Coordinates of C-alpha atoms in Angstrom, one line a residue:
L255 CA -0.2 0.1 0.1
E256 CA 2.8 2.3 0.6
R257 CA 4.1 1.4 -3.3
Y258 CA 0.2 2.0 -5.2
P259 CA -1.1 5.7 -4.1
G260 CA -5.0 5.9 -3.7
T261 CA -7.8 3.6 -2.7
G262 CA -8.8 -0.3 -3.0
V263 CA -10.1 -2.8 -1.7
V264 CA -8.2 -6.1 0.9
Y265 CA -10.7 -9.1 0.7
V266 CA -10.0 -11.5 3.7
R267 CA -12.3 -14.9 3.7
N268 CA -13.8 -14.6 6.7
R269 CA -15.3 -11.8 9.3
R270 CA -12.5 -12.2 12.1
K271 CA -9.8 -11.1 9.9
T272 CA -11.7 -8.0 8.3
R273 CA -10.6 -6.5 11.8
E274 CA -7.7 -7.9 12.4
V275 CA -6.3 -6.4 9.2
A276 CA -8.5 -2.9 9.2
E277 CA -6.6 -2.5 13.2
F278 CA -3.3 -3.7 11.5
L279 CA -3.6 -1.2 8.7
Q280 CA -5.1 1.7 11.3
R281 CA -1.8 0.7 13.7
N282 CA 0.4 2.0 10.5
G283 CA -1.4 4.8 9.7
I284 CA -3.3 4.1 6.8
P285 CA -7.0 4.9 7.1
A286 CA -8.3 1.8 7.1
D287 CA -12.4 0.6 8.0
Y288 CA -13.7 -3.3 7.7
Y289 CA -17.1 -4.6 6.1
H290 CA -18.4 -7.8 6.4
A291 CA -22.2 -8.9 6.4
G292 CA -23.0 -9.1 10.0
L293 CA -22.9 -5.5 10.7
D294 CA -26.2 -3.4 10.7
S295 CA -27.5 -1.9 7.4
A296 CA -26.3 1.8 9.1
T297 CA -22.8 1.0 9.9
R298 CA -22.0 -1.2 6.6
D299 CA -23.6 1.9 4.6
Q300 CA -21.5 4.7 6.7
R301 CA -18.4 2.5 6.6
Q302 CA -18.8 2.5 2.8
N303 CA -20.1 5.8 2.2
A304 CA -16.6 6.7 3.8
W305 CA -14.7 4.5 1.6
M306 CA -16.4 6.1 -1.5
K307 CA -15.7 9.5 -0.8
D308 CA -11.7 8.4 0.1
K309 CA -12.4 9.4 3.8
T310 CA -11.1 6.0 4.3
R311 CA -8.5 4.6 1.7
V312 CA -8.8 0.7 2.3
I313 CA -11.9 -1.0 3.1
V314 CA -11.0 -4.4 4.3
A315 CA -14.1 -6.9 3.1
T316 CA -15.2 -10.4 2.6
N317 CA -16.7 -10.8 -0.3
A318 CA -20.0 -9.2 0.6
F319 CA -18.5 -5.7 -0.3
G320 CA -18.7 -4.4 -4.2
M321 CA -21.7 -5.9 -5.0
G322 CA -23.5 -2.9 -6.7
I323 CA -20.6 -1.0 -5.7
D324 CA -19.0 1.5 -8.7
K325 CA -16.4 3.5 -7.5
P326 CA -14.4 4.1 -11.0
Q327 CA -10.8 5.3 -9.2
V328 CA -10.0 2.1 -7.5
R329 CA -6.4 1.9 -7.6
F330 CA -5.5 -1.5 -5.9
V331 CA -7.3 -5.1 -5.1
V332 CA -6.0 -7.3 -2.8
H333 CA -6.4 -11.1 -1.9
L334 CA -5.3 -12.3 1.5
D335 CA -6.9 -15.7 1.1
L336 CA -7.6 -17.7 -1.9
P337 CA -10.7 -17.0 -3.8
D338 CA -12.3 -20.3 -4.1
T339 CA -13.3 -19.6 -7.8
L340 CA -11.9 -17.8 -10.6
E341 CA -15.5 -16.8 -11.0
A342 CA -15.1 -14.8 -8.0
Y343 CA -11.4 -13.6 -8.3
F344 CA -12.2 -11.8 -12.0
Q345 CA -15.5 -10.0 -10.7
E346 CA -13.6 -9.1 -7.4
A347 CA -10.0 -7.6 -9.4
G348 CA -11.9 -6.6 -11.7
R349 CA -13.4 -3.7 -9.4
G350 CA -9.8 -1.9 -9.8
G351 CA -9.2 0.3 -12.4
R352 CA -12.8 0.8 -13.7
D353 CA -11.8 5.0 -14.7
E354 CA -9.2 3.0 -17.4
K355 CA -6.3 4.3 -15.7
P356 CA -3.8 2.3 -13.8
A357 CA -4.5 -0.2 -11.3
V358 CA -3.2 -3.6 -9.7
A359 CA -4.8 -6.8 -8.5
I360 CA -2.3 -8.4 -6.3
L361 CA -3.3 -12.0 -4.7
L362 CA -1.0 -13.2 -2.0
Y363 CA -0.4 -17.0 -1.0
D364 CA 1.5 -19.3 0.6
N365 CA 1.4 -22.8 0.8
N366 CA -0.8 -23.1 3.8
D367 CA -3.8 -21.3 1.9
I368 CA -3.1 -23.8 -1.1
R369 CA -3.8 -26.5 1.9
E370 CA -6.4 -24.5 3.5
L371 CA -8.0 -24.2 0.4
K372 CA -8.1 -28.2 -0.9
R373 CA -9.4 -29.3 3.0
N374 CA -12.1 -26.6 2.5
F375 CA -13.2 -28.2 -1.0
A376 CA -13.0 -32.2 1.1
L377 CA -15.7 -30.4 3.8
S378 CA -17.9 -28.7 1.5
F379 CA -19.2 -32.1 0.1
P380 CA -19.3 -34.2 2.9
D381 CA -20.5 -38.2 3.1
M382 CA -24.5 -38.8 2.9
D383 CA -23.9 -40.3 6.4
V384 CA -22.1 -37.0 7.7
I385 CA -25.3 -35.0 6.3
R386 CA -27.4 -37.5 8.0
K387 CA -25.7 -37.2 11.6
I388 CA -25.5 -32.8 11.4
Y389 CA -29.6 -33.6 10.3
L390 CA -30.6 -35.4 13.7
T391 CA -28.2 -33.1 16.1
L392 CA -30.4 -30.2 14.5
C393 CA -33.7 -32.2 14.9
T394 CA -32.4 -33.5 18.7
H395 CA -31.0 -30.2 19.5
Y396 CA -34.3 -28.5 19.3
K397 CA -36.3 -31.2 20.3
I398 CA -38.0 -31.6 17.5
P399 CA -39.9 -35.2 18.2
L400 CA -40.3 -37.9 15.1
G401 CA -43.7 -37.1 12.6
S402 CA -43.8 -32.6 14.0
G403 CA -41.9 -29.4 13.3
K404 CA -43.1 -28.5 10.4
G405 CA -42.8 -24.5 10.2
Y406 CA -40.6 -24.5 13.5
S407 CA -38.1 -21.7 13.3
C408 CA -35.7 -20.6 15.6
I409 CA -32.4 -17.8 15.6
F410 CA -29.3 -19.9 14.1
E411 CA -25.6 -18.8 15.1
I412 CA -24.0 -21.6 13.1
G413 CA -20.8 -20.8 14.9
H414 CA -22.0 -21.2 18.6
F415 CA -24.4 -24.4 17.0
A416 CA -21.6 -25.5 15.6
T417 CA -19.3 -25.6 19.1
S418 CA -21.6 -26.2 21.0
N419 CA -22.1 -29.7 19.4
K420 CA -18.4 -30.3 18.1
L421 CA -18.6 -30.0 14.7
N422 CA -17.2 -28.8 12.2
I423 CA -18.1 -25.7 10.7
T424 CA -17.5 -26.2 7.3
Q425 CA -19.1 -29.3 7.2
L426 CA -22.5 -28.0 9.2
Y427 CA -23.1 -25.2 6.5
S428 CA -22.4 -27.5 3.4
S429 CA -25.1 -29.9 4.8
I430 CA -27.1 -27.1 5.9
Q431 CA -26.7 -26.4 1.6
L432 CA -27.9 -29.7 1.2
L433 CA -30.9 -30.4 3.6
M434 CA -32.1 -27.0 2.3
R435 CA -31.6 -28.8 -1.8
A436 CA -33.9 -31.0 -0.3
G437 CA -36.3 -28.9 1.0
L438 CA -36.4 -30.0 4.6
V439 CA -35.3 -26.7 5.6
V440 CA -34.3 -22.9 5.1
Y441 CA -31.1 -21.4 6.6
L442 CA -31.7 -17.6 5.9
E443 CA -27.8 -15.9 6.6
E444 CA -27.5 -12.1 8.4
E445 CA -26.7 -11.0 4.9
D446 CA -30.1 -12.4 4.0
R447 CA -32.3 -10.2 6.2
I448 CA -35.6 -11.2 4.1
S449 CA -38.8 -12.1 4.8
V450 CA -40.4 -15.3 4.2
M451 CA -43.9 -16.7 4.2
Q452 CA -46.1 -19.6 3.3
V453 CA -49.7 -19.9 2.4
L454 CA -51.4 -22.7 5.1
C455 CA -55.2 -22.3 4.4
T456 CA -56.6 -24.4 1.5
T457 CA -59.0 -22.3 -1.1
R458 CA -62.1 -23.5 0.6
M459 CA -60.4 -21.4 3.9
L460 CA -59.7 -18.6 2.3
E461 CA -63.0 -18.4 0.4
D462 CA -64.7 -18.9 3.6
F463 CA -62.3 -15.9 5.1
E464 CA -63.2 -14.0 2.0
K465 CA -66.6 -14.0 3.1
K466 CA -66.0 -13.1 6.6
S467 CA -63.2 -10.2 5.4
P468 CA -62.9 -9.6 2.0
E469 CA -60.3 -6.6 2.3
M470 CA -57.9 -8.6 4.0
A471 CA -58.6 -11.9 1.4
E472 CA -57.6 -9.4 -1.4
F473 CA -54.4 -8.5 0.5
L474 CA -54.0 -11.7 1.4
K475 CA -54.2 -12.8 -3.1
V476 CA -51.5 -9.7 -3.7
F477 CA -48.6 -12.3 -2.6
M478 CA -50.5 -15.1 -3.8
R479 CA -50.2 -13.1 -7.3
S480 CA -46.5 -12.0 -6.9
Y481 CA -44.7 -14.9 -5.6
P482 CA -45.5 -18.2 -7.4
G483 CA -45.1 -21.3 -4.5
L484 CA -46.0 -19.6 -1.9
F485 CA -49.2 -23.2 -1.2
S486 CA -46.4 -25.9 -1.6
N487 CA -43.4 -23.5 0.2
Y488 CA -41.7 -20.6 2.0
V489 CA -40.9 -17.9 -0.4
R490 CA -39.0 -14.7 0.3
I491 CA -41.3 -11.8 -0.2
D492 CA -40.9 -8.4 -0.2
E493 CA -42.8 -6.0 2.2
T494 CA -41.4 -3.2 1.1
E495 CA -42.2 -3.9 -2.9
I496 CA -46.2 -5.0 -2.0
A497 CA -46.0 -1.5 -0.1
R498 CA -45.7 0.4 -2.7
R499 CA -47.7 -1.6 -5.5
L500 CA -50.4 -1.0 -2.7
E501 CA -49.6 2.4 -1.9
I502 CA -50.0 2.5 2.1
D503 CA -46.9 2.5 4.4
E504 CA -44.9 -0.8 5.0
T505 CA -45.3 -1.0 8.5
L506 CA -49.4 -1.3 7.5
V507 CA -47.9 -4.2 5.3
V508 CA -46.7 -6.3 8.1
E509 CA -49.4 -5.7 11.2
N510 CA -51.6 -7.1 7.7
L511 CA -49.5 -10.0 7.7
K512 CA -48.8 -10.6 11.6
K513 CA -52.1 -10.5 11.4
L514 CA -52.9 -13.3 9.6
H515 CA -49.7 -15.3 11.1
K516 CA -52.7 -15.4 14.2
L517 CA -55.5 -16.4 12.4
N518 CA -53.3 -19.6 10.8
L519 CA -53.8 -18.8 7.6
I520 CA -50.0 -18.2 6.4
S521 CA -46.9 -18.5 8.1
Y522 CA -45.4 -15.4 8.6
R523 CA -41.3 -14.8 9.7
P524 CA -40.3 -11.4 9.2
K525 CA -36.7 -10.1 8.6
T526 CA -34.6 -10.4 11.6
M527 CA -31.0 -9.3 12.0
K528 CA -30.0 -12.5 13.5
P529 CA -29.6 -15.5 11.5
M530 CA -32.6 -17.9 11.3
L531 CA -33.3 -21.6 10.5
I532 CA -36.3 -23.0 9.2
F533 CA -37.9 -26.4 9.3
L534 CA -39.6 -27.0 5.8
E535 CA -41.0 -30.3 6.3
D536 CA -41.7 -32.7 9.3
R537 CA -38.9 -34.6 10.4
I538 CA -38.0 -37.9 9.2
E539 CA -35.9 -40.3 9.8
E540 CA -32.3 -39.9 9.3
K541 CA -31.7 -43.0 7.7
Y542 CA -34.6 -42.1 5.2
L543 CA -32.9 -38.9 4.0
Q544 CA -31.0 -39.7 0.4
F545 CA -29.9 -37.4 -2.5
D546 CA -29.8 -38.2 -6.3
P547 CA -26.2 -39.5 -6.3
K548 CA -25.5 -38.7 -9.7
I549 CA -26.3 -35.5 -9.1
Y550 CA -24.2 -34.8 -6.2
K551 CA -21.7 -36.6 -8.1
R552 CA -22.0 -34.1 -10.2
R553 CA -22.1 -31.0 -8.4
K554 CA -19.1 -32.2 -6.6
E555 CA -16.7 -32.6 -10.0
V556 CA -17.6 -28.8 -11.2
A557 CA -16.7 -27.3 -8.1
E558 CA -13.5 -29.6 -8.4
Q559 CA -12.9 -28.3 -11.4
R560 CA -13.1 -24.8 -10.5
L561 CA -10.5 -25.5 -7.4
Q562 CA -8.1 -26.8 -10.0
A563 CA -8.4 -24.0 -12.2
V564 CA -7.7 -21.5 -9.1
L565 CA -4.8 -23.6 -8.7
H566 CA -3.2 -23.6 -12.2
Y567 CA -3.7 -20.3 -12.1
I568 CA -1.5 -19.1 -8.7
E569 CA 1.0 -22.4 -9.3
T570 CA 1.0 -20.7 -13.6
E571 CA 4.0 -18.3 -13.6
D572 CA 5.1 -18.8 -17.0
I573 CA 2.1 -17.9 -18.9
C574 CA 0.4 -13.6 -18.4
R575 CA -2.5 -13.9 -16.1
S576 CA -4.7 -11.9 -18.5
Q577 CA -4.6 -15.0 -21.4
L578 CA -4.7 -17.6 -17.6
L579 CA -8.3 -15.7 -17.0
L580 CA -9.4 -15.0 -21.1
R581 CA -8.5 -18.7 -21.8
Y582 CA -10.9 -20.3 -18.4
F583 CA -13.6 -17.7 -19.8
G584 CA -13.2 -19.4 -23.6
E585 CA -11.1 -16.6 -25.1
T586 CA -8.7 -18.1 -26.5
E587 CA -6.8 -15.5 -28.6
S588 CA -6.2 -12.8 -26.4
P589 CA -2.6 -11.3 -26.3
A590 CA -0.2 -10.8 -23.7
C591 CA -0.9 -8.0 -20.9
G592 CA 2.6 -6.9 -21.1
Q593 CA 2.4 -6.1 -16.9
C594 CA 1.3 -8.8 -15.3
D595 CA 4.0 -10.7 -13.0
A596 CA 4.6 -13.6 -16.2
C597 CA 4.9 -10.7 -18.1
L598 CA 7.5 -8.9 -16.2
R599 CA 9.7 -12.2 -15.3
H600 CA 9.5 -12.6 -19.5
S601 CA 10.5 -9.1 -20.5
Q602 CA 13.7 -9.6 -17.4
K603 CA 14.7 -13.3 -18.9
R604 CA 15.2 -11.6 -22.7
L605 CA 17.4 -8.9 -21.5
S606 CA 21.2 -10.5 -20.5
Q607 CA 21.2 -9.4 -16.6
N608 CA 23.9 -6.2 -17.9
E609 CA 21.7 -5.2 -20.3
F610 CA 19.3 -5.0 -17.9
E611 CA 21.6 -3.3 -15.6
Q612 CA 22.6 -0.3 -17.6
V613 CA 18.9 0.4 -19.1
S614 CA 17.8 0.6 -15.6
Q615 CA 20.8 2.4 -14.3
A616 CA 20.5 4.9 -17.2
I617 CA 16.2 5.3 -16.1
L618 CA 17.1 5.6 -12.3
T619 CA 19.8 8.4 -13.2
L620 CA 17.1 10.6 -15.4
A621 CA 14.5 9.9 -12.6
K622 CA 17.0 11.8 -10.6
E623 CA 17.5 14.9 -12.9
K624 CA 13.9 16.0 -12.6
K625 CA 10.4 14.8 -13.8
Y626 CA 10.3 13.3 -16.9
E627 CA 6.7 12.3 -19.3
V628 CA 7.3 7.9 -20.3
K629 CA 7.8 9.6 -24.1
E630 CA 10.9 11.9 -23.0
I631 CA 12.3 8.8 -21.5
V632 CA 12.0 6.4 -24.2
S633 CA 13.1 9.6 -26.7
L634 CA 16.6 10.0 -24.5
L635 CA 17.5 6.8 -24.0
G636 CA 16.7 5.8 -27.4
K637 CA 19.9 6.8 -29.0
K638 CA 21.5 3.7 -26.9
F639 CA 19.3 1.2 -26.2
P640 CA 16.1 -0.4 -28.3
E641 CA 13.0 1.6 -28.1
E642 CA 11.1 -2.0 -26.4
R643 CA 14.1 -2.6 -23.7
I644 CA 13.6 0.6 -22.3
V645 CA 9.6 0.1 -21.8
E646 CA 10.3 -3.4 -20.7
V647 CA 12.8 -2.4 -17.8
L648 CA 10.3 0.8 -17.1
R649 CA 7.3 -1.7 -16.0
W650 CA 9.9 -3.9 -14.1
L651 CA 11.3 -0.9 -12.1
V652 CA 7.2 0.2 -11.4
E653 CA 6.4 -3.3 -10.9
Q654 CA 8.6 -3.0 -8.0
G655 CA 8.1 0.3 -6.7
K656 CA 11.7 1.4 -7.6
F657 CA 10.3 3.4 -10.3
E658 CA 7.0 6.0 -9.5
I659 CA 5.1 7.0 -12.8
Q660 CA 2.3 9.6 -12.3
H661 CA -0.6 10.7 -13.7

């Protein structure tokens, strides 16, 4: 950060590290703050706005940061943890330099990071026995007997639950994701902060209710027209959007939904600041819990291909980074960027050590005299050295922080 001026983002994998890294930067005199989905919305907005207005130079964040944010003058994006996929890395690194001025994307890793990435992959696809055990633990923890529990909801702090039940948190999270796909539970994480509802009444019950309370019945029908699938499952709803359509206050929408919930016509779970777990079906014996092995195997194969693509990207040192990324996305004819670590390494190899030192010394000597434009340096040294050699060495000096180009 001392080498590259301007504002930027440092991405890390977990929330604890966002705070630790931000505090580390602050202790070293760099204006920084942290951001993750666990912060309340007012704090998130305040920190995002401070960074957008350059009051905060560096935002240290999980991947929850950046969606929908369009700040053109981002000069650097640093990853302190390996991304799970190249799709994620491409999107996050691509937030730098949207003003078409130079920006850098830096990914820092060591062998331990690679081991951790592989370990997380293995834990993300638990065996059926592990999934069944976790389903049983969820049911017994919340005292849900066989044949009941449909609609039961609770605040679900996944970290605390994993610790108190001696479960691996990655396996727990992955198993819950699979239980969600099986239609047994819904896990609403903190970042979701959305409401869900399901219609419990039959068509006959709704007809009877309409005779007694036509306005409330019509209110309920607005949801039924807006969100298909309400009769069969919990569906995510947006009270603000319904309020806008009906031209009423959002608080009245919430009040009406709570009334319908008390009448057992619907099951309504308002958005909360806390993560929630909802049981969509009555508890079954865990031995009857099954997933299509072909679908499970295919999902694992796709995830492994993405993992291997990340490993190939970071471990390949002799191919342009830009070309590697674009090839992954199907573009095979792209030129080398000439600016990444691989390209700079090639540039240095093409010059003899003696020639490289001569050119770099000549550039640095000029830079001590006064400020020159790049084209002036090339012109002044062009009588002694080939132009392409001067440009290659300039790029290397800038990358190594030994020479600075101001725009």
